[in-house]
Short mmCIF file of C-alpha atoms and ligand atoms in Angstrom, two decimals:
data_model
loop_
_atom_site.label_atom_id
_atom_site.label_comp_id
_atom_site.label_asym_id
_atom_site.label_seq_id
_atom_site.Cartn_x
_atom_site.Cartn_y
_atom_site.Cartn_z
CA MET A 6 0.85 -32.47 -10.71
CA GLU A 7 -2.71 -33.60 -11.38
CA PRO A 8 -5.40 -30.87 -11.60
CA ASN A 9 -7.06 -32.13 -8.40
CA THR A 10 -3.82 -32.03 -6.44
CA ILE A 11 -3.20 -28.47 -7.67
CA LEU A 12 -6.69 -27.45 -6.58
CA VAL A 13 -6.12 -28.95 -3.13
CA VAL A 14 -2.81 -27.06 -2.81
CA ILE A 15 -4.54 -23.81 -3.84
CA LEU A 16 -7.35 -24.41 -1.32
CA VAL A 17 -4.93 -25.24 1.49
CA ILE A 18 -2.90 -22.08 0.83
CA THR A 19 -6.06 -19.96 0.74
CA VAL A 20 -7.31 -21.38 4.04
CA ILE A 21 -3.97 -21.20 5.85
CA SER A 22 -3.22 -17.62 4.78
CA TYR A 23 -6.75 -16.57 5.77
CA LEU A 24 -6.50 -18.17 9.21
CA PHE A 25 -3.02 -16.79 9.77
CA ASP A 26 -4.13 -13.24 8.94
CA GLN A 27 -7.14 -13.52 11.23
CA LEU A 28 -4.98 -14.84 14.05
CA LEU A 29 -2.53 -11.93 13.71
CA ASP A 30 -5.42 -9.44 13.69
CA TYR A 31 -6.86 -11.06 16.77
CA ILE A 32 -3.55 -11.06 18.69
CA ASN A 33 -3.08 -7.43 17.76
CA LEU A 34 -6.53 -6.45 18.94
CA ARG A 35 -5.87 -8.19 22.27
CA SER A 36 -2.70 -6.17 22.86
CA GLN A 37 -4.57 -2.86 23.22
CA ARG A 38 -3.99 -1.00 26.48
CA THR A 39 -5.98 1.85 27.95
CA GLU A 40 -3.16 3.78 29.66
CA ILE A 41 -1.44 6.57 27.75
CA PRO A 42 2.37 6.29 27.59
CA ARG A 43 4.18 9.01 29.54
CA GLU A 44 6.09 10.27 26.46
CA ILE A 45 2.98 11.42 24.72
CA GLU A 46 0.72 12.27 27.64
CA ALA A 47 0.91 15.96 26.83
CA PHE A 48 -0.41 15.39 23.31
CA TYR A 49 -3.29 13.11 24.06
CA GLU A 50 -6.48 13.81 25.86
CA LYS A 51 -7.77 10.76 27.67
CA ASP A 52 -11.12 10.73 25.88
CA LYS A 53 -9.38 11.18 22.51
CA TYR A 54 -7.21 8.20 23.28
CA LEU A 55 -10.16 6.05 24.31
CA LYS A 56 -11.80 7.11 21.08
CA SER A 57 -8.74 5.93 19.17
CA LEU A 58 -8.96 2.52 20.88
CA ALA A 59 -12.61 2.27 19.94
CA TYR A 60 -11.70 3.23 16.37
CA HIS A 61 -9.20 0.38 16.16
CA ARG A 62 -11.59 -2.13 17.67
CA GLU A 63 -14.24 -1.14 15.19
CA LEU A 64 -11.84 -1.31 12.24
CA ALA A 65 -10.68 -4.76 13.34
CA ARG A 66 -14.23 -6.06 13.76
CA PHE A 67 -15.14 -4.65 10.37
CA SER A 68 -12.13 -6.28 8.77
CA PHE A 69 -13.15 -9.64 10.27
CA VAL A 70 -16.42 -9.32 8.39
CA THR A 71 -14.98 -8.14 5.07
CA SER A 72 -12.16 -10.69 4.99
CA ALA A 73 -14.55 -13.51 5.90
CA PHE A 74 -16.73 -12.38 3.01
CA SER A 75 -13.90 -12.32 0.43
CA PHE A 76 -12.53 -15.58 1.80
CA LEU A 77 -15.86 -17.37 1.39
CA LEU A 78 -16.29 -15.86 -2.04
CA SER A 79 -12.89 -17.12 -3.27
CA LEU A 80 -13.52 -20.50 -1.69
CA ALA A 81 -16.88 -20.80 -3.44
CA MET A 82 -15.35 -19.78 -6.77
CA LEU A 83 -12.54 -22.34 -6.41
CA LEU A 84 -14.74 -25.22 -5.23
CA SER A 85 -17.40 -24.66 -7.88
CA GLY A 86 -14.91 -24.18 -10.72
CA GLY A 87 -16.39 -20.70 -11.18
CA PHE A 88 -13.27 -19.27 -12.78
CA GLY A 89 -13.23 -22.01 -15.43
CA TRP A 90 -16.95 -21.52 -15.94
CA LEU A 91 -16.42 -17.81 -16.66
CA ASP A 92 -13.64 -18.70 -19.09
CA GLY A 93 -15.95 -21.14 -20.91
CA LEU A 94 -18.70 -18.55 -21.01
CA LEU A 95 -16.54 -15.84 -22.59
CA ARG A 96 -14.38 -17.99 -24.88
CA PRO A 97 -16.85 -18.39 -27.81
CA TYR A 98 -17.10 -14.60 -28.18
CA PHE A 99 -13.38 -13.85 -28.41
CA ASP A 100 -10.91 -15.24 -30.95
CA ASN A 101 -8.12 -13.10 -29.65
CA VAL A 102 -6.39 -14.50 -26.50
CA ILE A 103 -5.42 -11.05 -25.26
CA LEU A 104 -8.94 -9.71 -25.59
CA LEU A 105 -10.32 -12.82 -23.88
CA ALA A 106 -7.91 -12.37 -20.94
CA LEU A 107 -8.72 -8.65 -20.62
CA VAL A 108 -12.46 -9.25 -20.57
CA PHE A 109 -12.01 -12.15 -18.14
CA PHE A 110 -10.13 -10.01 -15.65
CA ALA A 111 -12.38 -7.00 -16.22
CA VAL A 112 -15.44 -9.08 -15.32
CA LEU A 113 -13.75 -10.38 -12.15
CA VAL A 114 -12.50 -6.94 -11.07
CA VAL A 115 -15.81 -5.18 -11.68
CA ALA A 116 -17.88 -7.98 -10.11
CA SER A 117 -15.77 -8.14 -6.96
CA ASP A 118 -15.75 -4.36 -6.71
CA ILE A 119 -19.52 -4.16 -7.00
CA LEU A 120 -19.86 -6.85 -4.34
CA THR A 121 -17.57 -4.94 -1.98
CA ILE A 122 -18.98 -1.43 -2.59
CA PRO A 123 -21.27 -1.73 0.45
CA PHE A 124 -18.18 -2.42 2.59
CA GLN A 125 -16.18 0.47 1.11
CA TRP A 126 -19.20 2.67 1.66
CA TYR A 127 -19.58 1.61 5.27
CA SER A 128 -15.89 2.09 5.97
CA THR A 129 -15.82 5.65 4.56
CA PHE A 130 -19.25 7.01 5.44
CA VAL A 131 -19.93 5.19 8.69
CA ILE A 132 -16.67 4.28 10.45
CA GLU A 133 -14.36 7.08 9.26
CA GLU A 134 -17.25 9.53 9.58
CA LYS A 135 -18.00 8.47 13.14
CA TYR A 136 -14.40 9.15 14.22
CA GLY A 137 -14.23 12.45 12.37
CA PHE A 138 -11.80 11.51 9.59
CA ASN A 139 -14.11 11.45 6.67
CA LYS A 140 -14.38 14.45 4.40
CA THR A 141 -15.27 12.50 1.28
CA THR A 142 -18.53 13.57 -0.27
CA LEU A 143 -20.75 11.28 -2.29
CA LYS A 144 -19.55 13.09 -5.41
CA THR A 145 -15.86 12.50 -4.58
CA PHE A 146 -16.61 8.86 -3.76
CA VAL A 147 -18.27 8.22 -7.12
CA ALA A 148 -15.70 10.26 -9.07
CA ASP A 149 -12.83 8.39 -7.35
CA LYS A 150 -14.44 5.08 -8.29
CA LEU A 151 -14.81 6.05 -11.95
CA LYS A 152 -11.30 7.48 -12.22
CA GLY A 153 -9.97 4.40 -10.44
CA TYR A 154 -11.69 2.13 -12.95
CA LEU A 155 -10.34 4.19 -15.84
CA LEU A 156 -6.80 4.16 -14.47
CA THR A 157 -6.96 0.40 -13.83
CA ALA A 158 -8.36 -0.19 -17.30
CA VAL A 159 -5.62 1.82 -19.00
CA VAL A 160 -2.61 0.79 -16.90
CA GLY A 161 -3.76 -2.75 -16.11
CA GLY A 162 -4.97 -3.24 -19.67
CA VAL A 163 -1.66 -2.20 -21.23
CA LEU A 164 0.46 -4.27 -18.83
CA MET A 165 -1.79 -7.32 -19.01
CA SER A 166 -1.90 -7.18 -22.84
CA ALA A 167 1.89 -6.96 -22.98
CA LEU A 168 2.28 -9.86 -20.54
CA ILE A 169 -0.17 -12.16 -22.35
CA HIS A 170 1.32 -11.21 -25.70
CA LEU A 171 4.86 -12.03 -24.53
CA ILE A 172 3.75 -15.30 -22.91
CA HIS A 173 2.16 -16.38 -26.18
CA THR A 174 4.78 -15.17 -28.65
CA ILE A 175 8.12 -15.44 -26.84
CA GLY A 176 7.62 -18.58 -24.80
CA PRO A 177 9.11 -19.43 -21.38
CA THR A 178 11.76 -16.69 -21.55
CA PHE A 179 9.03 -14.03 -21.55
CA TRP A 180 9.93 -13.22 -17.94
CA ILE A 181 13.17 -11.52 -19.02
CA TRP A 182 11.40 -9.22 -21.47
CA PHE A 183 8.53 -8.42 -19.20
CA SER A 184 10.95 -7.65 -16.36
CA VAL A 185 12.57 -4.98 -18.52
CA LEU A 186 9.15 -3.57 -19.36
CA ALA A 187 8.10 -3.59 -15.68
CA ALA A 188 11.31 -1.84 -14.63
CA VAL A 189 10.71 0.92 -17.18
CA PHE A 190 7.10 1.16 -16.02
CA VAL A 191 8.01 1.50 -12.32
CA LEU A 192 10.56 4.17 -13.23
CA PHE A 193 7.98 5.99 -15.33
CA VAL A 194 5.41 5.99 -12.52
CA ASN A 195 8.03 7.29 -10.08
CA MET A 196 8.96 10.09 -12.46
CA PHE A 197 5.51 11.22 -13.43
CA TYR A 198 3.38 10.34 -10.40
CA THR A 199 3.18 13.96 -9.23
CA SER A 200 2.65 15.49 -12.65
CA LEU A 201 0.34 12.91 -14.26
CA ILE A 202 -1.40 10.61 -11.79
CA LEU A 203 -1.87 12.71 -8.66
CA PRO A 204 -3.62 15.61 -10.47
CA LEU A 205 -6.31 13.13 -11.58
CA PHE A 206 -7.42 12.81 -7.97
CA ASN A 207 -6.22 15.97 -6.26
CA LYS A 208 -5.44 19.61 -6.81
CA LEU A 209 -1.81 20.66 -6.46
CA THR A 210 -0.89 24.27 -5.87
CA PRO A 211 2.63 25.69 -5.42
CA LEU A 212 3.42 26.60 -1.81
CA GLN A 213 3.10 30.35 -1.32
CA ASP A 214 6.01 32.50 -0.18
CA GLY A 215 6.31 32.77 3.56
CA ASP A 216 8.02 31.40 6.66
CA LEU A 217 7.48 27.77 5.72
CA LYS A 218 8.84 28.09 2.22
CA THR A 219 11.87 30.07 3.45
CA ALA A 220 12.56 27.48 6.17
CA ILE A 221 12.31 24.56 3.73
CA GLU A 222 14.58 26.25 1.21
CA LYS A 223 17.09 27.12 3.93
CA PHE A 224 17.22 23.50 5.07
CA ALA A 225 17.49 22.18 1.50
CA LEU A 226 20.42 24.51 0.86
CA LYS A 227 22.14 23.48 4.09
CA VAL A 228 22.06 19.77 3.27
CA ASP A 229 22.62 20.37 -0.46
CA PHE A 230 19.33 18.93 -1.63
CA PRO A 231 18.21 20.56 -4.90
CA LEU A 232 14.50 21.36 -4.91
CA ASP A 233 12.42 21.62 -8.01
CA ASN A 234 9.14 22.79 -6.58
CA ILE A 235 7.05 22.62 -3.40
CA PHE A 236 3.39 21.74 -3.80
CA VAL A 237 0.44 21.72 -1.47
CA ILE A 238 -2.12 19.02 -2.14
CA ASP A 239 -5.77 19.24 -1.07
CA GLY A 240 -5.75 16.04 1.00
CA SER A 241 -8.45 17.61 3.18
CA LYS A 242 -10.88 16.91 0.34
CA ARG A 243 -11.01 13.27 1.46
CA SER A 244 -9.64 12.86 4.91
CA LYS A 245 -8.08 14.63 7.87
CA LYS A 246 -5.13 12.25 7.75
CA ALA A 247 -1.89 13.99 6.78
CA ASN A 248 1.19 13.11 4.77
CA ALA A 249 4.21 14.47 2.90
CA PHE A 250 6.42 13.00 0.22
CA PHE A 251 8.99 13.68 -2.44
CA SER A 252 8.87 12.68 -6.02
CA GLY A 253 11.14 12.81 -9.04
CA ILE A 254 13.96 10.58 -10.19
CA GLY A 255 16.34 13.24 -11.48
CA LYS A 256 18.57 15.53 -9.46
CA LYS A 257 15.84 17.98 -8.50
CA LYS A 258 12.95 16.79 -6.37
CA LYS A 259 9.39 17.93 -6.00
CA ILE A 260 7.95 18.09 -2.50
CA VAL A 261 4.28 17.40 -1.94
CA LEU A 262 2.79 18.52 1.39
CA TYR A 263 -0.76 17.75 2.46
CA ASP A 264 -2.75 20.83 3.42
CA THR A 265 -3.82 18.89 6.51
CA LEU A 266 -0.17 18.52 7.53
CA ILE A 267 0.51 22.26 7.17
CA GLU A 268 -2.59 23.12 9.15
CA ASN A 269 -1.68 21.09 12.22
CA HIS A 270 2.09 21.51 12.54
CA THR A 271 4.60 24.22 13.37
CA THR A 272 7.15 25.28 10.77
CA ASP A 273 9.93 23.45 12.66
CA GLU A 274 7.89 20.26 12.76
CA LEU A 275 7.20 20.46 9.04
CA VAL A 276 10.86 20.99 8.20
CA ALA A 277 11.71 18.04 10.49
CA VAL A 278 9.27 15.82 8.59
CA LEU A 279 10.89 16.89 5.31
CA ALA A 280 14.35 16.36 6.80
CA HIS A 281 13.29 12.77 7.48
CA GLU A 282 12.25 12.39 3.84
CA VAL A 283 15.51 13.97 2.66
CA GLY A 284 17.23 11.35 4.84
CA HIS A 285 15.65 8.61 2.73
CA PHE A 286 17.32 10.09 -0.37
CA LYS A 287 20.65 10.83 1.25
CA LYS A 288 20.91 7.33 2.71
CA LYS A 289 20.07 5.88 -0.72
CA HIS A 290 16.88 4.21 0.54
CA VAL A 291 14.96 5.43 -2.48
CA ILE A 292 17.34 3.94 -5.02
CA TRP A 293 17.60 0.68 -3.10
CA GLY A 294 13.84 0.54 -2.73
CA TYR A 295 13.60 0.79 -6.49
CA VAL A 296 16.25 -1.90 -7.06
CA LEU A 297 14.60 -4.26 -4.55
CA SER A 298 11.15 -3.86 -6.06
CA ILE A 299 12.58 -4.63 -9.51
CA LEU A 300 14.31 -7.73 -8.12
CA GLN A 301 11.03 -8.79 -6.57
CA ILE A 302 9.28 -8.39 -9.93
CA VAL A 303 11.99 -10.38 -11.74
CA PHE A 304 11.78 -13.21 -9.22
CA THR A 305 7.96 -13.27 -9.38
CA LEU A 306 7.99 -13.41 -13.18
CA PHE A 307 10.56 -16.16 -13.18
CA VAL A 308 8.38 -18.31 -10.90
CA LEU A 309 5.38 -17.46 -13.06
CA SER A 310 7.22 -18.65 -16.17
CA ARG A 311 7.51 -22.11 -14.55
CA MET A 312 3.76 -22.55 -14.35
CA ALA A 313 2.29 -20.29 -17.03
CA TYR A 314 2.09 -23.06 -19.62
CA SER A 315 0.74 -25.91 -17.52
CA GLU A 316 -2.65 -27.09 -18.77
CA ASN A 317 -3.35 -28.86 -15.46
CA VAL A 318 -3.32 -25.51 -13.63
CA SER A 319 -6.14 -24.24 -15.87
CA LEU A 320 -8.04 -27.49 -15.35
CA ALA A 321 -7.63 -27.14 -11.57
CA LEU A 322 -9.58 -23.87 -11.71
CA GLY A 323 -12.37 -25.54 -13.64
CA GLY A 324 -11.19 -24.64 -17.15
CA SER A 325 -11.57 -27.05 -20.06
CA GLN A 326 -8.26 -26.20 -21.75
CA LEU A 327 -5.04 -24.24 -21.19
CA ALA A 328 -5.91 -20.58 -20.54
CA ILE A 329 -3.06 -18.21 -19.65
CA HIS A 330 -5.40 -15.95 -17.68
CA LEU A 331 -6.60 -18.86 -15.51
CA ASN A 332 -2.98 -19.76 -14.86
CA LEU A 333 -2.17 -16.15 -13.95
CA LEU A 334 -5.00 -16.22 -11.42
CA ALA A 335 -3.87 -19.55 -9.93
CA PHE A 336 -0.33 -18.20 -9.81
CA GLY A 337 -1.59 -15.16 -7.87
CA ILE A 338 -2.98 -17.47 -5.19
CA LEU A 339 -0.15 -20.00 -5.10
CA PHE A 340 2.48 -17.30 -4.99
CA SER A 341 0.96 -15.49 -2.01
CA PRO A 342 2.97 -17.33 0.69
CA ILE A 343 6.21 -16.56 -1.19
CA SER A 344 5.27 -12.92 -1.69
CA GLY A 345 4.38 -12.83 2.02
CA ILE A 346 7.93 -13.83 2.84
CA THR A 347 9.57 -11.35 0.45
CA GLY A 348 7.18 -8.68 1.76
CA LEU A 349 8.33 -9.51 5.27
CA PHE A 350 11.94 -8.80 4.33
CA MET A 351 10.92 -5.60 2.56
CA ASN A 352 9.13 -4.47 5.73
CA MET A 353 12.16 -5.28 7.89
CA TYR A 354 14.36 -3.30 5.54
CA SER A 355 11.87 -0.44 5.46
CA ARG A 356 11.62 -0.24 9.28
CA ARG A 357 15.40 -0.11 9.52
CA ASN A 358 15.40 2.75 6.97
CA GLU A 359 12.85 4.68 8.99
CA TYR A 360 15.20 4.70 11.99
CA GLU A 361 18.02 5.87 9.74
CA ALA A 362 15.93 8.67 8.23
CA ASP A 363 14.83 9.75 11.72
CA ALA A 364 18.46 9.81 12.82
CA TYR A 365 19.34 11.89 9.77
CA ALA A 366 16.62 14.43 10.61
CA LYS A 367 17.92 14.61 14.17
CA GLU A 368 21.50 15.10 12.99
CA THR A 369 20.82 17.73 10.34
CA PHE A 370 17.83 19.51 11.81
CA ASP A 371 16.08 18.84 15.10
CA GLY A 372 15.16 15.58 16.82
CA THR A 373 12.71 17.19 19.21
CA ALA A 374 10.78 18.85 16.40
CA LEU A 375 10.55 15.50 14.63
CA SER A 376 9.41 13.76 17.83
CA ASN A 377 6.69 16.34 18.27
CA ALA A 378 5.62 16.00 14.66
CA LEU A 379 5.43 12.22 14.99
CA LYS A 380 3.37 12.50 18.18
CA ARG A 381 0.99 14.95 16.59
CA LEU A 382 0.66 12.79 13.45
CA SER A 383 -0.04 9.78 15.62
CA VAL A 384 -2.69 11.62 17.64
CA ASP A 385 -4.36 12.97 14.52
CA SER A 386 -4.47 9.65 12.71
CA LEU A 387 -5.40 7.72 15.89
CA SER A 388 -2.56 5.30 15.19
CA ASP A 389 -2.15 2.18 17.27
CA LEU A 390 0.22 2.81 20.21
CA TYR A 391 0.64 -0.78 21.34
CA PRO A 392 0.60 -2.95 18.24
CA HIS A 393 1.59 -6.54 19.01
CA PRO A 394 5.28 -7.15 18.10
CA LEU A 395 4.32 -10.11 15.94
CA TYR A 396 1.83 -7.97 14.05
CA VAL A 397 4.49 -5.29 13.59
CA PHE A 398 6.95 -7.92 12.38
CA PHE A 399 4.63 -9.06 9.60
CA HIS A 400 2.69 -5.95 8.65
CA TYR A 401 4.42 -2.71 9.63
CA SER A 402 6.56 -0.84 7.12
CA HIS A 403 7.24 1.80 9.79
CA PRO A 404 8.27 1.13 13.40
CA PRO A 405 5.55 1.89 15.99
CA LEU A 406 5.55 5.42 17.39
CA LEU A 407 6.98 4.59 20.83
CA ARG A 408 9.95 2.78 19.28
CA ARG A 409 10.73 5.73 17.03
CA LEU A 410 10.46 8.19 19.92
CA ALA A 411 12.76 6.02 22.02
CA ALA A 412 15.31 5.86 19.20
CA LEU A 413 15.14 9.63 18.67
CA SER A 414 15.69 10.33 22.36
CA GLY A 415 18.76 8.12 22.31
CA VAL A 416 17.40 5.08 24.13
CA ALA A 417 18.82 1.91 22.58
CA VAL A 418 16.51 -0.01 20.30
CA GLN A 419 17.25 -3.57 19.45
ZN1 ZN B 14 10.18 7.50 6.22
#
């Protein structure tokens, strides 16, 4: 394909995916309803619910602005050949292709982050603040930014260097080698997330002896789920939103509970939430999730290997010669419709797993306790009660609350 044709294809994909996303957001916003469903009436206060609707409207409006901004920015960069211009600007200073690529991406990442800081700021300190979620202080905000940069520089730098190195030295079969590397990396992150990455951002303390710990250990013993340790994380440092998860690849698992979750739920509800998570392990969702994400990486790299060496792709972005980093960027844009489709299947699979994990919690512990926990979580996070089915189909990794409640109470779900 000629460089101009490639540029047109890139532009068309950018415009279509932008319009499609906006359309979905719009449809979803239109499906809001002001009445509270009977199942959760007892948990919601009317004014709280109206507040949650307002929160969603405001988030949606804000996202219209931010996505229009990034869309116009990418369009301007593509039409003006800005990416090629940056490549030409940096090239004389770097003999090493890896170094050139790293600096190229670093400039893009930092520049786009600086341009969007006002939006991130507004979202945290104005919107989230207004609806009572925000607990982030200015200090946490700045520290998170710096740590985020550092983490991206180290992890992104290592992976990007390895990728560029393999593309240059091995040739078109680089995708096999990099797939192996990526698989090891994903496994590594899964294994050490709780012990290495999480402590960079949060404080983890072992759960103290008491009713909750006894109840969790009793349940773990009953379903034969070996526990390594139970941690409490200071999620309240940033937000009132709550969560819980497991980590560890080996036989014994670590549990991480948000302090915000413990604060707002009864012991039974907390055990029910953990029972749901145990369900994900017992039903092999975790292993399959890992396998599927590896397959996705392998497929992506294979497609990348078909276009990594095309000089015309670099020229399409305004470059003057073949540059692997320009091609990686173009690939990122061209691949987005394909990754949208694989993401769609991953979401379908994930939603199915959520029902299974809920059913497991009901079977082994208590469906009512889980229902109550889900309602409370939904109230506290002001989650959308009537998302449009089309929006759910494309974007939701978890089924909407009302569907999950219906499934838990035994009503058939298609
Ligand atoms: Zn789940």
